[in-house]
mmCIF file of C-alpha atoms in Angstrom:
data_model
loop_
_atom_site.group_PDB
_atom_site.id
_atom_site.type_symbol
_atom_site.label_atom_id
_atom_site.label_comp_id
_atom_site.label_asym_id
_atom_site.label_seq_id
_atom_site.Cartn_x
_atom_site.Cartn_y
_atom_site.Cartn_z
ATOM 1 C CA MET A 258 0.000 0.152 -0.132
ATOM 2 C CA ILE A 259 1.111 3.514 -0.999
ATOM 3 C CA ARG A 260 1.158 5.921 1.826
ATOM 4 C CA ARG A 261 2.163 9.962 2.352
ATOM 5 C CA ASP A 262 4.541 10.285 5.043
ATOM 6 C CA ASP A 263 4.764 13.936 6.540
ATOM 7 C CA LEU A 264 8.687 14.625 7.043
ATOM 8 C CA GLN A 265 8.025 17.068 9.620
ATOM 9 C CA HIS A 266 9.949 19.802 7.774
ATOM 10 C CA GLU A 267 8.563 22.616 6.190
ATOM 11 C CA GLY A 268 5.690 20.622 5.164
ATOM 12 C CA LEU A 269 7.651 17.977 2.671
ATOM 13 C CA VAL A 270 6.064 14.845 2.223
ATOM 14 C CA LEU A 271 7.190 11.412 1.163
ATOM 15 C CA TYR A 272 5.715 8.635 -0.573
ATOM 16 C CA GLN A 273 6.295 5.216 0.185
ATOM 17 C CA ASP A 274 5.180 1.451 -0.664
ATOM 18 C CA ASP A 275 4.931 -0.784 2.589
ATOM 19 C CA ALA A 276 5.780 -3.413 -0.195
ATOM 20 C CA LEU A 277 9.085 -1.970 -1.049
ATOM 21 C CA PRO A 278 12.320 -0.896 0.978
ATOM 22 C CA ARG A 279 11.099 2.487 3.155
ATOM 23 C CA PHE A 280 13.865 5.246 5.115
ATOM 24 C CA ASP A 281 15.008 4.779 8.217
ATOM 25 C CA ALA A 282 16.331 7.073 11.062
ATOM 26 C CA ASP A 283 19.755 6.347 9.481
ATOM 27 C CA ALA A 284 19.177 8.290 6.530
ATOM 28 C CA VAL A 285 17.566 11.072 8.355
ATOM 29 C CA HIS A 286 20.822 11.559 10.451
ATOM 30 C CA LEU A 287 22.688 11.451 7.523
ATOM 31 C CA ALA A 288 20.561 14.399 5.731
ATOM 32 C CA HIS A 289 21.241 16.336 9.288
ATOM 33 C CA PHE A 290 24.979 15.732 9.085
ATOM 34 C CA LEU A 291 25.247 17.093 5.124
ATOM 35 C CA ARG A 292 27.680 19.877 4.717
ATOM 36 C CA LEU A 293 26.826 21.457 1.219
ATOM 37 C CA ARG A 294 26.407 24.814 -0.132
ATOM 38 C CA ARG A 295 23.529 26.234 -2.177
ATOM 39 C CA GLY A 296 24.165 25.446 -5.742
ATOM 40 C CA GLU A 297 26.491 22.686 -5.257
ATOM 41 C CA ARG A 298 25.499 19.349 -7.211
ATOM 42 C CA ALA A 299 25.368 16.417 -5.300
ATOM 43 C CA ILE A 300 24.351 12.734 -6.028
ATOM 44 C CA ASP A 301 22.519 10.365 -3.837
ATOM 45 C CA LEU A 302 23.635 7.047 -5.141
ATOM 46 C CA GLY A 303 21.077 4.204 -4.365
ATOM 47 C CA CYS A 304 18.412 6.832 -3.503
ATOM 48 C CA GLY A 305 15.662 4.636 -2.586
ATOM 49 C CA THR A 306 12.821 6.687 -1.905
ATOM 50 C CA GLY A 307 14.771 9.789 -2.320
ATOM 51 C CA VAL A 308 14.412 11.093 1.440
ATOM 52 C CA LEU A 309 18.175 11.855 1.322
ATOM 53 C CA CYS A 310 17.719 14.352 -2.072
ATOM 54 C CA VAL A 311 14.279 15.650 -0.315
ATOM 55 C CA LEU A 312 15.639 16.251 2.841
ATOM 56 C CA GLY A 313 19.321 17.173 1.733
ATOM 57 C CA ALA A 314 18.006 19.939 -0.827
ATOM 58 C CA ALA A 315 15.716 21.257 1.631
ATOM 59 C CA PHE A 316 18.711 21.579 4.520
ATOM 60 C CA THR A 317 21.157 22.850 2.357
ATOM 61 C CA GLY A 318 19.973 24.207 -1.085
ATOM 62 C CA ALA A 319 22.554 22.030 -3.117
ATOM 63 C CA ALA A 320 21.129 20.210 -6.436
ATOM 64 C CA PHE A 321 20.408 16.844 -6.056
ATOM 65 C CA THR A 322 20.250 13.975 -8.386
ATOM 66 C CA GLY A 323 19.182 10.468 -7.248
ATOM 67 C CA VAL A 324 19.853 7.259 -8.906
ATOM 68 C CA ASP A 325 18.215 3.821 -7.897
ATOM 69 C CA ILE A 326 18.250 0.383 -9.831
ATOM 70 C CA GLU A 327 14.344 0.240 -8.918
ATOM 71 C CA PRO A 328 12.068 1.675 -11.078
ATOM 72 C CA ARG A 329 9.208 1.696 -8.070
ATOM 73 C CA LEU A 330 11.271 3.479 -5.787
ATOM 74 C CA VAL A 331 12.038 5.995 -8.434
ATOM 75 C CA ALA A 332 8.809 6.326 -9.384
ATOM 76 C CA LEU A 333 7.491 6.935 -5.798
ATOM 77 C CA ALA A 334 10.812 9.651 -5.277
ATOM 78 C CA ARG A 335 9.580 11.372 -8.328
ATOM 79 C CA ARG A 336 6.142 11.503 -6.976
ATOM 80 C CA SER A 337 7.256 13.255 -3.646
ATOM 81 C CA ALA A 338 9.745 15.687 -5.295
ATOM 82 C CA LYS A 339 6.819 16.955 -7.505
ATOM 83 C CA GLU A 340 4.428 17.488 -5.012
ATOM 84 C CA ASN A 341 7.040 19.584 -2.786
ATOM 85 C CA GLY A 342 7.593 21.470 -5.477
ATOM 86 C CA GLN A 343 11.509 20.454 -5.593
ATOM 87 C CA ASP A 344 13.739 20.275 -8.872
ATOM 88 C CA ILE A 345 15.189 16.998 -8.031
ATOM 89 C CA ALA A 346 16.319 14.036 -10.982
ATOM 90 C CA PHE A 347 15.492 10.738 -10.071
ATOM 91 C CA LEU A 348 17.121 8.424 -12.362
ATOM 92 C CA THR A 349 16.515 4.594 -12.821
ATOM 93 C CA LEU A 350 20.025 3.761 -12.893
ATOM 94 C CA ASP A 351 22.681 1.170 -11.166
ATOM 95 C CA ALA A 352 25.233 3.013 -9.510
ATOM 96 C CA ARG A 353 27.674 1.046 -11.186
ATOM 97 C CA ASP A 354 26.646 2.846 -14.390
ATOM 98 C CA ALA A 355 26.256 6.348 -13.279
ATOM 99 C CA PRO A 356 29.919 7.675 -13.884
ATOM 100 C CA ALA A 357 29.410 6.748 -17.425
ATOM 101 C CA ARG A 358 25.847 8.184 -17.647
ATOM 102 C CA LEU A 359 26.437 11.227 -15.623
ATOM 103 C CA GLY A 360 30.002 12.130 -16.168
ATOM 104 C CA HIS A 361 33.611 11.934 -14.452
ATOM 105 C CA GLY A 362 33.878 14.571 -12.294
ATOM 106 C CA ALA A 363 30.259 15.867 -12.531
ATOM 107 C CA PHE A 364 29.448 16.521 -8.871
ATOM 108 C CA ASP A 365 30.720 18.277 -5.889
ATOM 109 C CA ALA A 366 29.625 15.827 -3.377
ATOM 110 C CA ALA A 367 28.079 12.192 -3.093
ATOM 111 C CA VAL A 368 25.706 10.645 -0.481
ATOM 112 C CA CYS A 369 25.197 7.285 0.420
ATOM 113 C CA ASN A 370 23.560 5.057 2.907
ATOM 114 C CA PRO A 371 24.584 1.325 1.406
ATOM 115 C CA PRO A 372 23.213 -2.126 2.354
ATOM 116 C CA TYR A 373 25.864 -3.302 5.054
ATOM 117 C CA PHE A 374 24.215 -6.543 6.280
ATOM 118 C CA THR A 375 26.676 -9.137 5.128
ATOM 119 C CA ALA A 376 25.767 -11.998 7.541
ATOM 120 C CA GLY A 377 22.715 -13.767 7.818
ATOM 121 C CA PRO A 378 19.850 -14.829 5.107
ATOM 122 C CA PRO A 379 18.904 -11.588 2.931
ATOM 123 C CA SER A 380 15.155 -10.909 2.554
ATOM 124 C CA PRO A 381 13.518 -13.126 -0.241
ATOM 125 C CA ASP A 382 12.344 -9.927 -1.855
ATOM 126 C CA PRO A 383 14.697 -8.496 -4.304
ATOM 127 C CA ALA A 384 13.942 -4.862 -3.350
ATOM 128 C CA ARG A 385 14.514 -5.583 0.138
ATOM 129 C CA ALA A 386 17.490 -7.485 -0.180
ATOM 130 C CA ALA A 387 19.222 -5.022 -2.566
ATOM 131 C CA ALA A 388 18.763 -1.990 0.055
ATOM 132 C CA ARG A 389 20.010 -3.886 3.405
ATOM 133 C CA HIS A 390 21.825 -6.605 2.356
ATOM 134 C CA ASP A 391 25.466 -6.372 0.542
ATOM 135 C CA ALA A 392 25.904 -9.747 -0.826
ATOM 136 C CA GLY A 393 27.394 -8.558 -4.169
ATOM 137 C CA GLY A 394 29.889 -5.984 -2.704
ATOM 138 C CA THR A 395 27.255 -3.043 -3.312
ATOM 139 C CA ARG A 396 29.296 -0.922 -0.946
ATOM 140 C CA GLU A 397 32.650 -1.113 -2.772
ATOM 141 C CA ALA A 398 30.893 -0.306 -6.070
ATOM 142 C CA MET A 399 29.423 2.614 -4.953
ATOM 143 C CA LEU A 400 32.467 3.519 -3.597
ATOM 144 C CA ARG A 401 33.945 3.238 -7.106
ATOM 145 C CA ALA A 402 31.350 5.204 -8.755
ATOM 146 C CA ALA A 403 31.357 8.155 -5.969
ATOM 147 C CA PHE A 404 35.160 8.427 -6.584
ATOM 148 C CA LEU A 405 34.798 8.578 -10.448
ATOM 149 C CA LEU A 406 31.642 10.962 -9.947
ATOM 150 C CA LEU A 407 33.297 13.506 -7.500
ATOM 151 C CA LYS A 408 35.551 16.538 -8.821
ATOM 152 C CA ASN A 409 38.887 16.479 -6.952
ATOM 153 C CA GLY A 410 38.065 17.693 -3.588
ATOM 154 C CA GLY A 411 34.670 16.621 -3.969
ATOM 155 C CA ARG A 412 33.009 15.174 -0.516
ATOM 156 C CA LEU A 413 31.117 11.701 0.346
ATOM 157 C CA PHE A 414 28.851 11.379 2.772
ATOM 158 C CA LEU A 415 27.983 8.120 3.951
ATOM 159 C CA CYS A 416 27.026 6.197 7.167
ATOM 160 C CA CYS A 417 27.492 2.564 8.666
ATOM 161 C CA PRO A 418 26.920 0.546 11.699
ATOM 162 C CA ALA A 419 29.642 1.943 14.310
ATOM 163 C CA ALA A 420 30.972 -1.644 14.603
ATOM 164 C CA GLY A 421 32.241 -1.635 11.167
ATOM 165 C CA LEU A 422 33.993 1.470 11.199
ATOM 166 C CA ALA A 423 37.187 0.235 10.917
ATOM 167 C CA ALA A 424 35.963 -1.848 7.529
ATOM 168 C CA ALA A 425 34.504 1.163 6.173
ATOM 169 C CA PHE A 426 37.691 3.549 7.009
ATOM 170 C CA ALA A 427 39.564 0.700 4.976
ATOM 171 C CA ALA A 428 37.087 0.708 2.331
ATOM 172 C CA LEU A 429 37.529 4.409 1.493
ATOM 173 C CA ASP A 430 41.348 3.988 1.723
ATOM 174 C CA ALA A 431 41.016 1.454 -0.853
ATOM 175 C CA HIS A 432 39.116 3.958 -3.208
ATOM 176 C CA ARG A 433 41.248 6.970 -2.631
ATOM 177 C CA LEU A 434 39.091 8.852 -0.425
ATOM 178 C CA GLU A 435 40.175 10.339 2.894
ATOM 179 C CA PRO A 436 37.862 10.311 5.813
ATOM 180 C CA LYS A 437 37.682 14.288 7.060
ATOM 181 C CA ARG A 438 34.834 14.054 9.492
ATOM 182 C CA LEU A 439 33.100 11.749 11.963
ATOM 183 C CA GLN A 440 29.666 11.546 14.173
ATOM 184 C CA LEU A 441 28.784 8.860 16.073
ATOM 185 C CA VAL A 442 24.933 8.221 17.066
ATOM 186 C CA ALA A 443 23.752 6.284 19.961
ATOM 187 C CA ALA A 444 20.169 5.513 20.867
ATOM 188 C CA ALA A 445 20.816 7.195 24.316
ATOM 189 C CA PRO A 446 23.728 8.709 25.925
ATOM 190 C CA GLU A 447 24.208 5.871 28.104
ATOM 191 C CA ARG A 448 24.097 3.199 25.197
ATOM 192 C CA PRO A 449 27.152 2.523 22.936
ATOM 193 C CA PRO A 450 27.096 4.342 19.633
ATOM 194 C CA ARG A 451 25.388 2.317 16.842
ATOM 195 C CA LEU A 452 26.002 4.651 14.095
ATOM 196 C CA ALA A 453 29.062 6.366 12.593
ATOM 197 C CA LEU A 454 28.258 9.175 9.981
ATOM 198 C CA ILE A 455 31.397 9.938 7.892
ATOM 199 C CA GLU A 456 32.436 12.858 5.345
ATOM 200 C CA ALA A 457 35.270 11.761 3.501
ATOM 201 C CA LYS A 458 37.254 13.817 0.371
ATOM 202 C CA LYS A 459 38.631 12.784 -2.901
#
């Protein structure tokens, strides 16, 4: 069932389908973590329903493009942007193909909330599995794409489980992306961090 959710910011809405992957708190934390300037070009790799683009554009004034391999999610993202009056381009496109399609060095920034579960069985639903379970090197592919899409000095914003921070730093280093800023997120002050927000530079 398709639903229309209030994003609790300046009347923005987001359309989601209960049968498809939906955004979670990680995406909202990442949107608040972004440091972009008005007019900068940013790309969301694996944009899903487009929540990072919708909130990121509203928070920063940057010009966003979102790409996702799942056409049903892209259709929902376009519907949200249209109702919000936002000029955001959403494309049905594999992140691996984005550099060839959109241009090397075409963006000032990239954002990514990649799938990061590698253990346990993935969801039997292909769309949900692709969104949350990295069974085929999706994160590595997104990092390769981000490096190619970014201008020299461009920034990548991404999140990962706090427990996987060392692996994330190693992956960034392997793709010539240097971590510059880190924020850890915990459910409560007395709880250990569960999420890491990272800004890296090409």
